Amino acid sequence: MPSYTAPIKDMQFILHDVLNLTEAGIPGYADLERDFTGAILEEAGKISSEVLAPLNPVGDTEGCRLENGVVYTPTGFKAAFEQVKEGGWPGLDMPEEYGGQNMPYVIGTAVGEMFSSANQAFTMYQGLTHGAASAILAHGSDDQKNTYLPKMVACDWTGTMNLTEPHCGTDLGLMRTKAEPQADGSYRITGQKIFISSGEHDMADNIIHLVLAKITGGPEGIKGVSLFIVPKFVVNEDGSLGQRNALSCGKIEEKMGIHGNSTCVMNYDGATGYLLGEEHKGMRAMFTMMNEARLGVGMQGLAQAEIAYQNALAYAKDRLQGRDVTGVKNPDGPADPLIVHPDIRRSLMDQKSFAEGARAFILWGATLIDRAHRGQDTAADGLVSLLTPVIKGFLTDQGYDMTIKAQQVYGGHGYIEEWGMSQYTRDARIAMIYEGANGVQALDLVGRKLAQDGGKHVMAFFDLVKTFIKDNQGQDDAFDRDFLEPLKKASKDLQSAGMYFMQNGMKNPNNALAGSYDFMHMFGHVCLGLMWAKMGRAAMQALKDGASDAAFYETKIATGRYYMARQLPATALHLSRIESGADTVMALEAANF
Amino acid sequence: MPSYTAPIKDMQFILHDVLNLTEAGIPGYADLERDFTGAILEEAGKISSEVLAPLNPVGDTEGCRLENGVVYTPTGFKAAFEQVKEGGWPGLDMPEEYGGQNMPYVIGTAVGEMFSSANQAFTMYQGLTHGAASAILAHGSDDQKNTYLPKMVACDWTGTMNLTEPHCGTDLGLMRTKAEPQADGSYRITGQKIFISSGEHDMADNIIHLVLAKITGGPEGIKGVSLFIVPKFVVNEDGSLGQRNALSCGKIEEKMGIHGNSTCVMNYDGATGYLLGEEHKGMRAMFTMMNEARLGVGMQGLAQAEIAYQNALAYAKDRLQGRDVTGVKNPDGPADPLIVHPDIRRSLMDQKSFAEGARAFILWGATLIDRAHRGQDTAADGLVSLLTPVIKGFLTDQGYDMTIKAQQVYGGHGYIEEWGMSQYTRDARIAMIYEGANGVQALDLVGRKLAQDGGKHVMAFFDLVKTFIKDNQGQDDAFDRDFLEPLKKASKDLQSAGMYFMQNGMKNPNNALAGSYDFMHMFGHVCLGLMWAKMGRAAMQALKDGASDAAFYETKIATGRYYMARQLPATALHLSRIESGADTVMALEAANF
């Protein structure tokens, strides 16, 4: 049976030694003392390991079941959902006036990683609710906020996002779902939406669907899309539940993974809906939540990599197979544990250095969001907007690869469902697809974000790297050689790629777009390189300060050195691909493929 | 519904324009005229597309079922198996005296790719039988050959390979299954074997298990392992089936994929077995089939990549989403097809250039096996022995990655089982694990094969690359620049890596082993680079000769240029990892992970 231990020590190191939360000057951060965050993380870790993780294989094996319009979640989900609600976890970073605890997003993100590691499919019910509530919070009228938020913050009612239709996913301008204005100010929503996560289930009294649709007579294409609140049960003026709305789950999909989450085809047959935000500004309303939602998906990539790594590590220490070629390590046993073998080490170090680097990256991203939202810091807002497609695309691709590496450590046992490793890969796979497929993230990065505000955000990023290097070099030769030099080299590669796009994308935008995926990955490596340099620096400082747990900080430095030596040099390959241009990519006529 | 079209034209190009079969001077090759191989491939393509491919999702959905010791294969498998047998496919490359058609292995391999693309789980029943029959052919007594081969060549009886036990896979020296000598010369086999593909099923009258076991009182460890024939039904002297042997299927495993193949736990409870080959030489007997078996698994990597690519391509041409940024391509439609987008192109070109390069690599490998076996060419034998771990490890890793890329083209639909793309990835995943996990392939390559016979085979490989470059350069500037230069560079990287191992592996073998996986991948890239250079050359020649289908050959050259520009440069990254040595890989104490 796979198990999960929350990486609390590592989170605390990042929050306090690397990001220095309490000194960050962000409203609400001053309260985040080490003991305080420690207590929250301990509690979250406990419910993750003890309640959510044991249900993970149950959800995978049982899946959801649609019977007469009712979707039944797997055994135990309902009770666990109640426990999560009782713990107040869904409202952790929601405003107090709606029943939340008003904690910074960075704390919600750390807790979210644990929940997702332990049970991604389960956590999605809560995650989608959080997303929908955030949209209402940002765009709803006071009346809408008062009607829906208290229930949604508590997860008494859950939420969904309805974007995709059978013929359109990325290209939402093709949308056909219609909204007809009614005399009372409401709309009648008609159409079919697919891939609706948590679309119908048995864990909440009401489900609040946020639905993109076109108001009849409005502009063509994407400019005519508006966002609507469409509750499963219409809410009466007194807050009680009224009539069942004209919407239903037509089918639940058979998927590769996240079986515990109900992925629904939702049919809206003249359902009553309420405009959320402005007419025809539905996409803008969706986009305001995009950074958070995409960071959340990037976090899922890390979360699955983390639990897969934990179990691969345990297996590598336990399973006896072959002997260390440099000398027997387990003379009393019939063989040495797998972990003595260099190629198993390589795999484990890849996983470990990714997970810890990714965690720092995500938590840093979360502080940027806090800085933007709580501190009204537009520079932070611009920077996180630039980094969002990198967090989403790079971390889910790499996170998935790491689950595959973890599965591989198990040999044949990794392929057998009973051992649990297959589920991590199958669950992780969706994160590369939903919330904008990773190719679309690369397009967003290179086609929009790079040039946004005159390229100011990417300049700010490079400045940040440069300043870090300048401030920290010349103090320790090994650190300069093992951390700063590789970071400088990788950052230079990234700049060269940006330069190539500028010089060649003008005459042919395909020269930029054909390199977009490589650019996203090289950007990700530079970010993780920066994180590792920061973590290495913080670990050195802790050792200098005489930290009691020297092994922890030494391990941190050794893991960082691995990343710098073995992973970061990938930037050169990505650069060479980018600089080969679009010619070879676009050479063939479609008919000649 | 996914579909499959056999890549006959591409196979013919490789067999005749690149490998020049009929002029290869290998016994049996003179018969392989273009028309003749074309006819075989057409027939094999037909049964693949029409009979095997439609059963692929059926096998995935239904899986196998164990009831009262009987394993039921999925609906339709039995009838299809009869059709395959009637077509004489299982004995294609088996000796005529046992009912085979005695064709070269290269033809069996081309057909094998089609069958595996169409239905990997189904084809394994036949593939395992082929492997077991080959072992009996190589090591059996005349009596054993006469008893088992006619039935196995026809697939009236199928075969299995029993190596793994619950506590040992790679390290077979730990094996516990026992063989007690009996007065009549037979042995009583007792023990449990796991992961036995096709271990029990309802498609054959008898199942011939080849079982590794230790003869009681023999040497310890791997040196005491012998190979036994253990039939499900003991065969009487007159060839009729006698009593049921004391063996049974205890369980079939729930796996991530290849659901249509029964993966069995096999219990041997004093079953009657017959020594195959010499006492205590079981591993050697297994190893003689290893090259073929591993090439076959490498081929599965290609096969799944090919069918996944075909379907991704069809979807990319069909699905309308977004517009070409360089100008609308489908003005009458609501959007342009996916294939206009550079990042989709990148993905498709990755897949296409891999599949065609891998096909050439495997078919070339098969000619080396033919050269070794039919022509008693020891140099070819040494070379294919060197290349075998590369074929197995590199092609299954890359093949798997390509199925993931193909699935990604489908967006959300790729994650829904109904569309079939998930199955390709789940089925392809096993090929990285079985027949020696890919880490073990890398170990075999760097730890054994590189230095074999004084390093003569790797020298021969480099000579081959060098000679090709020398013989072909200076005739066409574009070819020199786009094909030969990148190949020279990549080959030099590979040589540098080998040099690094020689210089640093002596003082610490971990310096070689920590780079083994990267070495296997860079070797694979150089092989595919060589294949693409050869294919590019052959395509240029065909165009010069005024070939009628110019577009086919021009496409071949363009695809090769893509591989050389975008994939081959990966060798530099692998080299930099290798040259970073073992220090960062081995730095941590196991306890500090």
Coordinates of N, CA and C in Angstrom, one line a residue, chain B residues 216-334:
Chain B
T216 N 17.9 -29.0 -7.2 CA 18.3 -29.2 -5.8 C 19.7 -29.7 -5.7
G217 N 20.5 -29.1 -4.9 CA 21.9 -29.6 -4.7 C 22.9 -28.9 -5.7
G218 N 22.4 -28.1 -6.6 CA 23.2 -27.4 -7.5 C 23.9 -26.2 -6.9
P219 N 24.7 -25.5 -7.7 CA 25.4 -24.3 -7.2 C 24.5 -23.2 -6.7
E220 N 25.0 -22.4 -5.8 CA 24.3 -21.3 -5.3 C 24.1 -20.2 -6.4
G221 N 23.1 -19.3 -6.2 CA 22.9 -18.1 -7.1 C 22.6 -18.4 -8.5
I222 N 23.0 -17.5 -9.4 CA 22.6 -17.5 -10.8 C 23.3 -18.7 -11.5
K223 N 24.4 -19.2 -10.9 CA 25.1 -20.4 -11.6 C 24.3 -21.7 -11.4
G224 N 23.3 -21.7 -10.6 CA 22.6 -22.9 -10.3 C 21.2 -22.9 -11.0
V225 N 21.0 -22.1 -11.9 CA 19.7 -21.9 -12.6 C 19.6 -22.7 -13.9
S226 N 18.6 -23.5 -14.0 CA 18.4 -24.3 -15.2 C 17.1 -24.0 -15.9
L227 N 16.9 -24.4 -17.1 CA 15.7 -24.1 -17.8 C 14.9 -25.4 -18.1
F228 N 13.6 -25.3 -17.9 CA 12.8 -26.5 -18.0 C 11.6 -26.2 -18.9
I229 N 11.2 -27.3 -19.6 CA 9.9 -27.3 -20.4 C 8.9 -27.9 -19.4
V230 N 7.8 -27.1 -19.1 CA 6.8 -27.6 -18.2 C 5.4 -27.4 -18.9
P231 N 4.9 -28.5 -19.6 CA 3.7 -28.3 -20.3 C 2.5 -28.3 -19.4
K232 N 1.5 -27.6 -19.8 CA 0.2 -27.6 -19.1 C -0.4 -29.0 -19.1
F233 N -0.4 -29.6 -20.2 CA -0.8 -31.0 -20.3 C 0.5 -31.8 -20.7
V234 N 0.8 -32.8 -20.0 CA 2.0 -33.6 -20.3 C 1.7 -34.3 -21.7
V235 N 2.7 -34.3 -22.5 CA 2.5 -34.9 -23.9 C 2.9 -36.4 -23.9
N236 N 2.0 -37.2 -24.4 CA 2.2 -38.6 -24.4 C 3.2 -38.9 -25.6
E237 N 3.8 -40.1 -25.5 CA 4.8 -40.5 -26.5 C 4.2 -40.4 -28.0
D238 N 3.0 -40.6 -28.1 CA 2.4 -40.6 -29.5 C 2.0 -39.1 -29.8
G239 N 2.3 -38.2 -29.0 CA 2.0 -36.8 -29.3 C 0.7 -36.3 -28.8
S240 N -0.2 -37.3 -28.3 CA -1.5 -36.8 -27.8 C -1.3 -36.2 -26.4
L241 N -2.3 -35.5 -26.0 CA -2.2 -34.8 -24.7 C -2.5 -35.8 -23.6
G242 N -1.6 -35.9 -22.5 CA -1.9 -36.7 -21.4 C -2.4 -36.0 -20.2
Q243 N -1.9 -36.3 -19.1 CA -2.6 -35.8 -17.8 C -2.3 -34.3 -17.6
R244 N -3.2 -33.6 -16.9 CA -3.0 -32.2 -16.5 C -1.8 -32.2 -15.6
N245 N -0.9 -31.3 -15.9 CA 0.3 -31.2 -15.0 C -0.1 -30.4 -13.7
A246 N 0.8 -30.6 -12.7 CA 0.5 -29.9 -11.4 C 0.9 -28.5 -11.4
L247 N 0.3 -27.7 -12.2 CA 0.5 -26.3 -12.3 C -0.8 -25.6 -12.5
S248 N -0.9 -24.3 -12.0 CA -2.1 -23.6 -12.2 C -1.9 -22.1 -12.1
C249 N -2.9 -21.4 -12.7 CA -2.8 -19.9 -12.6 C -3.5 -19.5 -11.3
G250 N -2.8 -18.9 -10.4 CA -3.3 -18.5 -9.1 C -4.1 -17.2 -9.1
K251 N -3.8 -16.4 -10.1 CA -4.4 -15.0 -10.2 C -4.0 -14.4 -11.5
I252 N -4.9 -13.5 -12.0 CA -4.4 -12.7 -13.1 C -4.3 -11.2 -12.5
E253 N -3.3 -10.5 -12.9 CA -3.0 -9.2 -12.4 C -3.9 -8.1 -13.0
E254 N -4.3 -7.2 -12.2 CA -4.9 -6.0 -12.7 C -3.8 -5.0 -13.1
K255 N -3.7 -4.7 -14.4 CA -2.6 -3.9 -14.8 C -3.0 -2.5 -15.4
M256 N -2.0 -1.7 -15.6 CA -2.3 -0.4 -16.2 C -2.7 -0.5 -17.6
G257 N -2.2 -1.5 -18.3 CA -2.6 -1.7 -19.7 C -2.5 -3.1 -20.2
I258 N -2.3 -3.4 -21.5 CA -2.3 -4.7 -22.1 C -3.3 -5.6 -21.4
H259 N -4.5 -5.1 -21.2 CA -5.5 -5.9 -20.5 C -5.9 -7.1 -21.2
G260 N -5.8 -7.1 -22.5 CA -6.2 -8.3 -23.3 C -5.3 -9.5 -23.1
N261 N -4.1 -9.2 -22.6 CA -3.2 -10.3 -22.3 C -3.3 -10.7 -20.9
S262 N -3.4 -12.0 -20.6 CA -3.5 -12.5 -19.3 C -2.1 -12.6 -18.6
T263 N -1.9 -11.7 -17.6 CA -0.6 -11.7 -16.9 C -0.8 -12.5 -15.6
C264 N -0.2 -13.7 -15.5 CA -0.6 -14.7 -14.5 C 0.4 -14.9 -13.4
V265 N -0.1 -15.1 -12.2 CA 0.7 -15.8 -11.2 C 0.6 -17.2 -11.5
M266 N 1.8 -17.9 -11.7 CA 1.7 -19.3 -12.0 C 2.3 -20.1 -10.8
N267 N 1.5 -21.1 -10.3 CA 2.0 -21.9 -9.2 C 2.4 -23.3 -9.8
Y268 N 3.6 -23.7 -9.5 CA 4.1 -25.1 -9.8 C 4.2 -25.9 -8.6
D269 N 3.3 -26.9 -8.5 CA 3.3 -27.7 -7.3 C 3.7 -29.1 -7.6
G270 N 5.0 -29.2 -7.8 CA 5.6 -30.5 -8.2 C 5.2 -30.9 -9.6
A271 N 5.2 -29.9 -10.4 CA 4.8 -30.2 -11.9 C 6.0 -30.9 -12.6
T272 N 5.6 -31.8 -13.5 CA 6.6 -32.5 -14.3 C 7.3 -31.6 -15.3
G273 N 8.6 -31.5 -15.3 CA 9.3 -30.7 -16.2 C 10.5 -31.4 -16.8
Y274 N 10.9 -30.9 -18.0 CA 12.0 -31.6 -18.7 C 13.1 -30.6 -18.9
L275 N 14.3 -30.9 -18.6 CA 15.5 -30.0 -18.7 C 15.6 -29.6 -20.2
L276 N 15.7 -28.3 -20.4 CA 16.0 -27.8 -21.8 C 17.4 -27.3 -21.8
G277 N 18.2 -27.9 -22.6 CA 19.7 -27.5 -22.7 C 20.4 -28.2 -21.5
E278 N 21.5 -27.6 -21.1 CA 22.3 -28.2 -20.1 C 21.9 -27.8 -18.6
E279 N 22.2 -28.7 -17.7 CA 22.0 -28.4 -16.3 C 22.8 -27.1 -15.9
H280 N 22.2 -26.3 -15.1 CA 22.8 -25.0 -14.6 C 23.2 -24.0 -15.6
K281 N 22.7 -24.2 -16.8 CA 23.1 -23.3 -17.9 C 21.8 -22.6 -18.4
G282 N 20.9 -22.5 -17.5 CA 19.6 -21.9 -17.8 C 19.6 -20.4 -18.3
M283 N 20.5 -19.7 -17.7 CA 20.6 -18.3 -18.0 C 21.2 -18.1 -19.4
R284 N 22.2 -19.0 -19.7 CA 22.7 -18.9 -21.1 C 21.7 -19.2 -22.1
A285 N 20.9 -20.2 -21.8 CA 19.8 -20.6 -22.8 C 18.8 -19.4 -23.0
M286 N 18.5 -18.7 -21.9 CA 17.7 -17.6 -22.0 C 18.3 -16.5 -22.8
F287 N 19.6 -16.3 -22.6 CA 20.3 -15.2 -23.2 C 20.4 -15.3 -24.7
T288 N 20.4 -16.6 -25.2 CA 20.5 -16.7 -26.7 C 19.3 -16.1 -27.4
M289 N 18.2 -16.1 -26.6 CA 17.0 -15.5 -27.3 C 16.9 -14.0 -27.0
M290 N 17.7 -13.5 -26.1 CA 17.6 -12.2 -25.6 C 17.5 -11.1 -26.7
N291 N 18.5 -11.2 -27.6 CA 18.5 -10.2 -28.7 C 17.2 -10.1 -29.4
E292 N 16.7 -11.2 -29.8 CA 15.4 -11.2 -30.5 C 14.3 -10.7 -29.7
A293 N 14.2 -11.2 -28.4 CA 13.1 -10.8 -27.6 C 13.2 -9.3 -27.3
R294 N 14.3 -8.8 -27.1 CA 14.5 -7.4 -26.8 C 14.3 -6.5 -28.0
L295 N 14.7 -7.0 -29.1 CA 14.4 -6.2 -30.3 C 12.9 -6.2 -30.5
G296 N 12.2 -7.3 -30.2 CA 10.8 -7.4 -30.3 C 10.1 -6.4 -29.4
V297 N 10.6 -6.2 -28.2 CA 10.0 -5.2 -27.3 C 10.3 -3.8 -27.8
G298 N 11.5 -3.5 -28.3 CA 11.8 -2.2 -28.8 C 10.8 -1.9 -30.0
M299 N 10.5 -2.9 -30.7 CA 9.5 -2.8 -31.8 C 8.2 -2.4 -31.3
Q300 N 7.8 -2.9 -30.1 CA 6.5 -2.5 -29.5 C 6.4 -1.0 -29.2
G301 N 7.6 -0.5 -28.8 CA 7.7 0.9 -28.6 C 7.3 1.7 -29.8
L302 N 8.0 1.3 -30.9 CA 7.7 1.9 -32.2 C 6.2 1.7 -32.6
A303 N 5.7 0.5 -32.4 CA 4.4 0.1 -32.9 C 3.3 1.0 -32.2
Q304 N 3.4 1.2 -30.9 CA 2.4 2.0 -30.3 C 2.6 3.5 -30.7
A305 N 3.8 3.9 -30.9 CA 4.1 5.3 -31.3 C 3.4 5.5 -32.7
E306 N 3.5 4.5 -33.5 CA 3.0 4.6 -34.9 C 1.5 4.7 -34.9
I307 N 0.8 3.9 -34.2 CA -0.7 3.9 -34.3 C -1.2 5.2 -33.6
A308 N -0.5 5.6 -32.5 CA -0.9 6.8 -31.8 C -0.7 8.0 -32.7
Y309 N 0.4 8.0 -33.4 CA 0.7 9.1 -34.4 C -0.3 9.2 -35.5
Q310 N -0.6 8.0 -36.0 CA -1.6 8.0 -37.1 C -2.9 8.6 -36.7
N311 N -3.4 8.3 -35.5 CA -4.6 8.9 -35.0 C -4.5 10.3 -34.6
A312 N -3.4 10.7 -34.0 CA -3.2 12.1 -33.7 C -3.2 13.0 -35.0
L313 N -2.5 12.4 -36.0 CA -2.5 13.1 -37.3 C -3.9 13.3 -37.9
A314 N -4.7 12.3 -37.8 CA -6.0 12.4 -38.3 C -6.8 13.4 -37.6
Y315 N -6.7 13.4 -36.3 CA -7.4 14.4 -35.4 C -6.9 15.8 -35.7
A316 N -5.6 16.0 -35.9 CA -5.1 17.3 -36.2 C -5.5 17.9 -37.5
K317 N -5.8 17.0 -38.4 CA -6.3 17.4 -39.7 C -7.8 17.7 -39.7
D318 N -8.5 17.1 -38.8 CA -9.9 17.1 -38.7 C -10.5 18.2 -37.7
R319 N -9.9 18.3 -36.6 CA -10.4 19.2 -35.5 C -10.1 20.6 -35.9
L320 N -11.2 21.4 -35.9 CA -11.1 22.8 -36.2 C -11.0 23.6 -34.9
Q321 N -9.9 24.4 -34.7 CA -9.7 25.1 -33.5 C -8.7 26.2 -33.7
G322 N -9.1 27.5 -33.6 CA -8.1 28.6 -33.8 C -7.8 28.8 -35.2
R323 N -7.0 29.9 -35.4 CA -6.6 30.3 -36.8 C -5.1 30.3 -37.0
D324 N -4.7 30.0 -38.1 CA -3.2 30.1 -38.5 C -2.8 31.6 -38.3
V325 N -1.8 31.8 -37.5 CA -1.5 33.3 -37.3 C -0.9 33.9 -38.6
T326 N -0.4 33.1 -39.5 CA 0.2 33.6 -40.7 C -0.9 33.8 -41.8
G327 N -2.1 33.5 -41.5 CA -3.2 33.7 -42.6 C -4.1 32.5 -42.5
V328 N -5.4 32.8 -42.6 CA -6.5 31.8 -42.5 C -6.3 30.7 -43.6
K329 N -6.4 29.5 -43.1 CA -6.2 28.4 -44.1 C -7.5 27.7 -44.5
N330 N -8.6 27.9 -43.7 CA -9.9 27.3 -43.9 C -11.0 28.3 -43.9
P331 N -10.9 29.2 -44.8 CA -11.8 30.4 -44.7 C -13.3 30.1 -44.7
D332 N -13.7 28.9 -45.3 CA -15.1 28.5 -45.3 C -15.5 27.9 -44.0
G333 N -14.6 27.5 -43.2 CA -14.9 26.9 -41.9 C -14.9 27.9 -40.7
P334 N -15.4 27.5 -39.6 CA -15.4 28.4 -38.4 C -14.0 28.5 -37.8

